[in-house]
PDB file of C-alpha atoms in Angstrom:
ATOM      1  CA  UNK T 603     139.174  25.275 176.172  1.00 95.00           C
ATOM      2  CA  UNK T 604     139.841  27.821 179.001  1.00 97.00           C
ATOM      3  CA  UNK T 605     138.732  26.424 182.370  1.00 97.00           C
ATOM      4  CA  UNK T 606     137.245  29.178 184.788  1.00 98.00           C
ATOM      5  CA  UNK T 607     137.439  28.061 188.456  1.00 98.00           C
ATOM      6  CA  UNK T 608     135.449  30.091 190.992  1.00 98.00           C
ATOM      7  CA  UNK T 609     135.715  30.014 194.758  1.00 98.00           C
ATOM      8  CA  UNK T 610     133.885  29.872 196.928  1.00 97.00           C
ATOM      9  CA  UNK T 611     130.839  28.043 195.399  1.00 97.00           C
ATOM     10  CA  UNK T 612     128.692  29.181 198.392  1.00 97.00           C
ATOM     11  CA  UNK T 613     129.127  32.492 200.211  1.00 98.00           C
ATOM     12  CA  UNK T 614     126.938  33.166 203.177  1.00 98.00           C
ATOM     13  CA  UNK T 615     127.290  36.849 204.119  1.00 97.00           C
ATOM     14  CA  UNK T 616     126.026  39.248 206.766  1.00 97.00           C
ATOM     15  CA  UNK T 617     124.145  42.226 205.593  1.00 97.00           C
ATOM     16  CA  UNK T 618     126.519  45.341 205.378  1.00 97.00           C
ATOM     17  CA  UNK T 619     129.654  43.149 205.429  1.00 97.00           C
ATOM     18  CA  UNK T 620     131.987  42.726 202.480  1.00 97.00           C
ATOM     19  CA  UNK T 621     132.076  39.787 200.237  1.00 98.00           C
ATOM     20  CA  UNK T 622     134.778  38.512 197.760  1.00 98.00           C
ATOM     21  CA  UNK T 623     134.616  35.978 194.843  1.00 98.00           C
ATOM     22  CA  UNK T 624     137.705  34.644 193.032  1.00 98.00           C
ATOM     23  CA  UNK T 625     137.919  33.447 189.598  1.00 98.00           C
ATOM     24  CA  UNK T 626     140.975  31.808 188.168  1.00 98.00           C
ATOM     25  CA  UNK T 627     141.514  30.994 184.489  1.00 98.00           C
ATOM     26  CA  UNK T 628     143.547  28.041 183.158  1.00 98.00           C
ATOM     27  CA  UNK T 629     145.543  30.429 180.935  1.00 97.00           C
ATOM     28  CA  UNK T 630     146.119  34.054 180.717  1.00 98.00           C
ATOM     29  CA  UNK T 631     143.196  36.149 179.491  1.00 97.00           C
ATOM     30  CA  UNK T 632     145.287  38.893 177.958  1.00 97.00           C
ATOM     31  CA  UNK T 633     144.221  39.127 174.277  1.00 96.00           C
ATOM     32  CA  UNK T 634     146.568  39.888 171.489  1.00 95.00           C
ATOM     33  CA  UNK T 635     144.849  43.307 171.203  1.00 95.00           C
ATOM     34  CA  UNK T 636     145.895  44.155 174.831  1.00 96.00           C
ATOM     35  CA  UNK T 637     142.501  43.831 176.415  1.00 96.00           C
ATOM     36  CA  UNK T 638     141.612  41.291 178.964  1.00 97.00           C
ATOM     37  CA  UNK T 639     137.989  40.097 178.371  1.00 97.00           C
ATOM     38  CA  UNK T 640     137.117  39.112 181.836  1.00 98.00           C
ATOM     39  CA  UNK T 641     133.410  39.663 182.840  1.00 98.00           C
ATOM     40  CA  UNK T 642     131.173  39.152 185.863  1.00 98.00           C
ATOM     41  CA  UNK T 643     127.461  38.517 185.814  1.00 98.00           C
ATOM     42  CA  UNK T 644     124.796  38.452 188.447  1.00 98.00           C
ATOM     43  CA  UNK T 645     121.838  36.117 188.289  1.00 97.00           C
ATOM     44  CA  UNK T 646     119.096  36.863 190.862  1.00 96.00           C
ATOM     45  CA  UNK T 647     116.506  34.164 191.600  1.00 94.00           C
ATOM     46  CA  UNK T 648     114.183  33.774 188.556  1.00 93.00           C
ATOM     47  CA  UNK T 649     115.950  36.131 186.380  1.00 96.00           C
ATOM     48  CA  UNK T 650     118.331  36.082 183.402  1.00 96.00           C
ATOM     49  CA  UNK T 651     121.868  36.924 184.204  1.00 97.00           C
ATOM     50  CA  UNK T 652     122.917  40.574 183.792  1.00 97.00           C
ATOM     51  CA  UNK T 653     126.436  41.887 183.334  1.00 97.00           C
ATOM     52  CA  UNK T 654     128.066  43.788 186.175  1.00 98.00           C
ATOM     53  CA  UNK T 655     131.571  44.137 185.160  1.00 98.00           C
ATOM     54  CA  UNK T 656     133.456  43.880 181.857  1.00 97.00           C
ATOM     55  CA  UNK T 657     137.126  44.021 180.872  1.00 97.00           C
ATOM     56  CA  UNK T 658     138.164  43.212 184.526  1.00 98.00           C
ATOM     57  CA  UNK T 659     136.876  46.306 186.193  1.00 98.00           C
ATOM     58  CA  UNK T 660     134.519  48.402 184.094  1.00 97.00           C
ATOM     59  CA  UNK T 661     131.217  48.557 185.802  1.00 98.00           C
ATOM     60  CA  UNK T 662     128.005  48.592 183.743  1.00 96.00           C
ATOM     61  CA  UNK T 663     125.629  51.518 183.742  1.00 95.00           C
ATOM     62  CA  UNK T 664     123.304  51.177 186.668  1.00 96.00           C
ATOM     63  CA  UNK T 665     125.576  48.860 188.642  1.00 97.00           C
ATOM     64  CA  UNK T 666     125.975  50.226 192.244  1.00 97.00           C
ATOM     65  CA  UNK T 667     129.547  51.293 193.114  1.00 96.00           C
ATOM     66  CA  UNK T 668     129.686  48.765 195.927  1.00 98.00           C
ATOM     67  CA  UNK T 669     130.546  46.267 193.219  1.00 98.00           C
ATOM     68  CA  UNK T 670     134.239  46.243 191.901  1.00 98.00           C
ATOM     69  CA  UNK T 671     136.261  43.960 189.779  1.00 98.00           C
ATOM     70  CA  UNK T 672     140.083  43.568 189.811  1.00 98.00           C
ATOM     71  CA  UNK T 673     142.924  41.265 188.828  1.00 98.00           C
ATOM     72  CA  UNK T 674     145.156  40.424 185.887  1.00 97.00           C
ATOM     73  CA  UNK T 675     146.422  37.570 183.863  1.00 97.00           C
ATOM     74  CA  UNK T 676     144.790  34.485 185.379  1.00 98.00           C
ATOM     75  CA  UNK T 677     143.509  35.661 188.701  1.00 98.00           C
ATOM     76  CA  UNK T 678     140.436  37.790 189.117  1.00 98.00           C
ATOM     77  CA  UNK T 679     138.246  39.091 191.844  1.00 98.00           C
ATOM     78  CA  UNK T 680     134.777  40.483 192.421  1.00 98.00           C
ATOM     79  CA  UNK T 681     134.153  42.402 195.519  1.00 98.00           C
ATOM     80  CA  UNK T 682     130.954  43.687 197.065  1.00 98.00           C
ATOM     81  CA  UNK T 683     131.913  46.300 199.709  1.00 97.00           C
ATOM     82  CA  UNK T 684     128.728  46.133 201.711  1.00 97.00           C
ATOM     83  CA  UNK T 685     126.162  43.465 200.823  1.00 98.00           C
ATOM     84  CA  UNK T 686     122.621  44.367 200.522  1.00 97.00           C
ATOM     85  CA  UNK T 687     119.567  42.039 200.371  1.00 97.00           C
ATOM     86  CA  UNK T 688     119.136  42.618 196.590  1.00 97.00           C
ATOM     87  CA  UNK T 689     122.606  41.202 196.074  1.00 98.00           C
ATOM     88  CA  UNK T 690     121.452  37.546 196.687  1.00 98.00           C
ATOM     89  CA  UNK T 691     121.959  35.434 193.675  1.00 97.00           C
ATOM     90  CA  UNK T 692     124.586  33.491 191.736  1.00 96.00           C
ATOM     91  CA  UNK T 693     127.583  35.305 190.300  1.00 98.00           C
ATOM     92  CA  UNK T 694     129.513  34.016 187.235  1.00 98.00           C
ATOM     93  CA  UNK T 695     132.705  34.926 185.751  1.00 98.00           C
ATOM     94  CA  UNK T 696     133.109  34.527 182.051  1.00 98.00           C
ATOM     95  CA  UNK T 697     136.026  34.828 179.573  1.00 97.00           C
ATOM     96  CA  UNK T 698     135.703  36.084 176.120  1.00 96.00           C
ATOM     97  CA  UNK T 699     139.445  36.325 175.228  1.00 96.00           C
ATOM     98  CA  UNK T 700     139.952  32.730 173.907  1.00 95.00           C
ATOM     99  CA  UNK T 701     137.160  32.031 171.599  1.00 87.00           C
ATOM    100  CA  UNK T 702     135.736  29.664 170.601  1.00 89.00           C
ATOM    101  CA  UNK T 703     134.186  28.875 173.078  1.00 93.00           C
ATOM    102  CA  UNK T 704     133.336  31.405 175.638  1.00 95.00           C
ATOM    103  CA  UNK T 705     133.582  29.718 178.912  1.00 96.00           C
ATOM    104  CA  UNK T 706     132.016  30.426 182.364  1.00 97.00           C
ATOM    105  CA  UNK T 707     132.830  29.817 186.017  1.00 97.00           C
ATOM    106  CA  UNK T 708     130.608  27.256 187.883  1.00 96.00           C
ATOM    107  CA  UNK T 709     128.839  30.085 189.744  1.00 97.00           C
ATOM    108  CA  UNK T 710     129.018  31.336 193.341  1.00 97.00           C
ATOM    109  CA  UNK T 711     125.794  31.441 195.259  1.00 96.00           C
ATOM    110  CA  UNK T 712     125.530  34.537 197.497  1.00 98.00           C
ATOM    111  CA  UNK T 713     123.051  34.320 200.426  1.00 97.00           C
ATOM    112  CA  UNK T 714     122.308  36.317 203.547  1.00 96.00           C
ATOM    113  CA  UNK T 715     123.275  34.550 206.856  1.00 94.00           C
TER     114      UNK T 715
ATOM    115  CA  UNK F1322     116.213  50.098 174.584  1.00 95.00           C
ATOM    116  CA  UNK F1323     117.823  46.954 173.504  1.00 97.00           C
ATOM    117  CA  UNK F1324     115.594  43.878 173.914  1.00 98.00           C
ATOM    118  CA  UNK F1325     115.914  40.308 173.104  1.00 98.00           C
ATOM    119  CA  UNK F1326     112.557  38.652 173.454  1.00 98.00           C
ATOM    120  CA  UNK F1327     112.482  34.771 173.257  1.00 98.00           C
ATOM    121  CA  UNK F1328     109.724  32.338 172.326  1.00 98.00           C
ATOM    122  CA  UNK F1329     107.760  30.437 175.160  1.00 98.00           C
ATOM    123  CA  UNK F1330     108.524  27.142 176.977  1.00 98.00           C
ATOM    124  CA  UNK F1331     108.461  23.948 175.080  1.00 98.00           C
ATOM    125  CA  UNK F1332     107.940  20.355 176.146  1.00 98.00           C
ATOM    126  CA  UNK F1333     109.351  17.772 173.853  1.00 98.00           C
ATOM    127  CA  UNK F1334     109.785  13.995 173.615  1.00 98.00           C
ATOM    128  CA  UNK F1335     113.259  12.377 173.363  1.00 98.00           C
ATOM    129  CA  UNK F1336     114.442  12.208 169.814  1.00 97.00           C
ATOM    130  CA  UNK F1337     112.435  15.294 168.715  1.00 98.00           C
ATOM    131  CA  UNK F1338     113.641  18.669 167.685  1.00 98.00           C
ATOM    132  CA  UNK F1339     112.900  22.147 169.189  1.00 98.00           C
ATOM    133  CA  UNK F1340     113.242  25.666 167.573  1.00 98.00           C
ATOM    134  CA  UNK F1341     113.660  28.627 169.707  1.00 98.00           C
ATOM    135  CA  UNK F1342     113.205  32.176 168.477  1.00 98.00           C
ATOM    136  CA  UNK F1343     114.886  35.454 169.586  1.00 98.00           C
ATOM    137  CA  UNK F1344     113.461  38.731 168.350  1.00 98.00           C
ATOM    138  CA  UNK F1345     115.901  41.630 168.672  1.00 98.00           C
ATOM    139  CA  UNK F1346     114.944  45.278 169.007  1.00 98.00           C
ATOM    140  CA  UNK F1347     116.261  48.732 169.985  1.00 98.00           C
ATOM    141  CA  UNK F1348     119.373  48.386 167.775  1.00 98.00           C
ATOM    142  CA  UNK F1349     120.639  47.618 164.267  1.00 97.00           C
ATOM    143  CA  UNK F1350     120.147  43.875 164.033  1.00 97.00           C
ATOM    144  CA  UNK F1351     123.025  43.281 161.613  1.00 96.00           C
ATOM    145  CA  UNK F1352     125.621  45.017 163.737  1.00 96.00           C
ATOM    146  CA  UNK F1353     125.904  42.530 166.609  1.00 97.00           C
ATOM    147  CA  UNK F1354     126.495  38.711 166.645  1.00 97.00           C
ATOM    148  CA  UNK F1355     123.895  36.769 168.614  1.00 98.00           C
ATOM    149  CA  UNK F1356     125.116  33.701 170.595  1.00 98.00           C
ATOM    150  CA  UNK F1357     123.056  30.995 172.472  1.00 98.00           C
ATOM    151  CA  UNK F1358     123.954  29.880 175.910  1.00 98.00           C
ATOM    152  CA  UNK F1359     122.476  26.777 177.699  1.00 97.00           C
ATOM    153  CA  UNK F1360     121.892  26.712 181.447  1.00 97.00           C
ATOM    154  CA  UNK F1361     121.485  23.478 183.267  1.00 93.00           C
ATOM    155  CA  UNK F1362     121.740  22.755 187.006  1.00 80.00           C
ATOM    156  CA  UNK F1363     124.483  20.204 186.351  1.00 77.00           C
ATOM    157  CA  UNK F1364     126.635  21.909 183.613  1.00 78.00           C
ATOM    158  CA  UNK F1365     125.851  25.514 184.474  1.00 88.00           C
ATOM    159  CA  UNK F1366     126.249  28.074 181.696  1.00 95.00           C
ATOM    160  CA  UNK F1367     127.512  26.498 178.376  1.00 96.00           C
ATOM    161  CA  UNK F1368     128.168  28.335 175.168  1.00 96.00           C
ATOM    162  CA  UNK F1369     126.361  26.655 172.129  1.00 97.00           C
ATOM    163  CA  UNK F1370     127.305  28.896 169.215  1.00 96.00           C
ATOM    164  CA  UNK F1371     126.788  32.128 167.443  1.00 96.00           C
ATOM    165  CA  UNK F1372     125.342  33.617 164.344  1.00 97.00           C
ATOM    166  CA  UNK F1373     126.370  36.611 162.291  1.00 97.00           C
ATOM    167  CA  UNK F1374     123.001  38.350 161.698  1.00 97.00           C
ATOM    168  CA  UNK F1375     124.428  40.126 158.703  1.00 96.00           C
ATOM    169  CA  UNK F1376     125.802  37.219 156.674  1.00 97.00           C
ATOM    170  CA  UNK F1377     124.104  34.246 158.367  1.00 97.00           C
ATOM    171  CA  UNK F1378     127.604  32.665 158.939  1.00 97.00           C
ATOM    172  CA  UNK F1379     127.613  30.396 162.040  1.00 97.00           C
ATOM    173  CA  UNK F1380     129.961  28.760 164.528  1.00 96.00           C
ATOM    174  CA  UNK F1381     129.054  26.056 166.764  1.00 97.00           C
ATOM    175  CA  UNK F1382     130.507  24.450 170.018  1.00 95.00           C
ATOM    176  CA  UNK F1383     132.026  21.067 169.316  1.00 95.00           C
ATOM    177  CA  UNK F1384     129.666  19.483 171.860  1.00 94.00           C
ATOM    178  CA  UNK F1385     126.535  20.648 169.853  1.00 95.00           C
ATOM    179  CA  UNK F1386     128.028  20.111 166.241  1.00 93.00           C
ATOM    180  CA  UNK F1387     125.650  18.170 164.108  1.00 95.00           C
ATOM    181  CA  UNK F1388     122.647  18.809 166.396  1.00 97.00           C
ATOM    182  CA  UNK F1389     122.236  22.564 166.475  1.00 98.00           C
ATOM    183  CA  UNK F1390     121.288  24.805 163.753  1.00 98.00           C
ATOM    184  CA  UNK F1391     121.192  28.575 164.019  1.00 98.00           C
ATOM    185  CA  UNK F1392     119.490  30.830 161.331  1.00 98.00           C
ATOM    186  CA  UNK F1393     118.077  34.256 161.154  1.00 98.00           C
ATOM    187  CA  UNK F1394     115.353  36.333 159.301  1.00 98.00           C
ATOM    188  CA  UNK F1395     116.715  39.708 158.833  1.00 97.00           C
ATOM    189  CA  UNK F1396     113.129  41.036 157.792  1.00 97.00           C
ATOM    190  CA  UNK F1397     111.782  40.511 161.290  1.00 97.00           C
ATOM    191  CA  UNK F1398     115.159  40.862 163.218  1.00 98.00           C
ATOM    192  CA  UNK F1399     114.816  37.357 164.570  1.00 98.00           C
ATOM    193  CA  UNK F1400     117.380  34.643 165.153  1.00 98.00           C
ATOM    194  CA  UNK F1401     116.437  30.979 165.642  1.00 98.00           C
ATOM    195  CA  UNK F1402     118.216  28.109 167.433  1.00 98.00           C
ATOM    196  CA  UNK F1403     117.047  24.597 166.395  1.00 98.00           C
ATOM    197  CA  UNK F1404     118.382  21.655 168.577  1.00 98.00           C
ATOM    198  CA  UNK F1405     117.643  18.193 167.132  1.00 98.00           C
ATOM    199  CA  UNK F1406     117.816  14.564 168.570  1.00 97.00           C
ATOM    200  CA  UNK F1407     116.706  15.889 171.968  1.00 97.00           C
ATOM    201  CA  UNK F1408     117.689  13.887 175.127  1.00 96.00           C
ATOM    202  CA  UNK F1409     116.555  14.202 178.696  1.00 94.00           C
ATOM    203  CA  UNK F1410     119.691  15.891 179.692  1.00 93.00           C
ATOM    204  CA  UNK F1411     119.037  18.652 177.103  1.00 95.00           C
ATOM    205  CA  UNK F1412     116.266  19.886 179.665  1.00 96.00           C
ATOM    206  CA  UNK F1413     117.483  23.319 180.181  1.00 97.00           C
ATOM    207  CA  UNK F1414     116.988  27.085 179.974  1.00 98.00           C
ATOM    208  CA  UNK F1415     118.217  28.437 176.566  1.00 98.00           C
ATOM    209  CA  UNK F1416     119.346  32.083 176.332  1.00 98.00           C
ATOM    210  CA  UNK F1417     120.073  34.214 173.221  1.00 98.00           C
ATOM    211  CA  UNK F1418     122.622  36.927 174.040  1.00 98.00           C
ATOM    212  CA  UNK F1419     124.135  39.803 172.262  1.00 98.00           C
ATOM    213  CA  UNK F1420     127.911  39.837 171.648  1.00 95.00           C
ATOM    214  CA  UNK F1421     129.642  43.032 172.433  1.00 92.00           C
ATOM    215  CA  UNK F1422     133.290  42.201 171.544  1.00 90.00           C
ATOM    216  CA  UNK F1423     134.385  39.544 173.962  1.00 87.00           C
ATOM    217  CA  UNK F1424     131.525  39.935 176.324  1.00 93.00           C
ATOM    218  CA  UNK F1425     127.627  39.685 176.642  1.00 95.00           C
ATOM    219  CA  UNK F1426     125.854  42.932 177.173  1.00 95.00           C
ATOM    220  CA  UNK F1427     122.301  41.814 176.899  1.00 97.00           C
ATOM    221  CA  UNK F1428     120.442  38.524 177.561  1.00 98.00           C
ATOM    222  CA  UNK F1429     116.951  37.319 176.522  1.00 98.00           C
ATOM    223  CA  UNK F1430     114.521  36.192 179.131  1.00 98.00           C
ATOM    224  CA  UNK F1431     115.306  32.526 178.494  1.00 97.00           C
ATOM    225  CA  UNK F1432     113.337  29.760 177.053  1.00 98.00           C
ATOM    226  CA  UNK F1433     112.807  26.479 179.072  1.00 97.00           C
ATOM    227  CA  UNK F1434     112.947  23.429 177.170  1.00 98.00           C
ATOM    228  CA  UNK F1435     111.709  20.191 178.915  1.00 97.00           C
ATOM    229  CA  UNK F1436     112.514  16.760 177.457  1.00 97.00           C
ATOM    230  CA  UNK F1437     110.272  14.136 178.905  1.00 97.00           C
ATOM    231  CA  UNK F1438     108.876  10.905 177.502  1.00 95.00           C
TER     232      UNK F1438
END
């Protein structure tokens, strides 16, 4: 199974400041079809996760443009350009390239300092 | 709009079984696989398996093989996940999710299953 390793696991940030989360996979996430099925999810307290980013850098409808995804191969990053209070929660990376199974990172808890 | 609505919380004894439902709406039920994901404080998010709502074909994670069964009822656009021989460490939130080709585009609201003697 592909192991997804996130860092940091806890991220205290100041409102208005940037934040960055790293996710590394144990093998390349480039699929034989040429796509890289790397996704990011946000889980706010008491809610189900929701997708923010798919295929490395595609933002879902309704996701603020302060969220961006980047990376390639085995190294990926989710960036929040200016953290707002509503961004508090846990962020997960997930790979859908090497299936089965889908695998997730451990989660990064973002909180306000 | 796409919705996945799950059944309510359950409390079960060790050794029992639980069956969770997931009703889909807002899209053609047979067009998208449905997967189940378990969330626990210790293990995080864990993929359990998937079902093809059209054919009923299933694929299960090795760690759940022999204990999980996924079925569907196309007449009511509902998928079911049954987990048997429950243990205390099965206490978790269970989510049904829609597969959008290598990603999850929609999540159910989650069903809390508590296993306690």
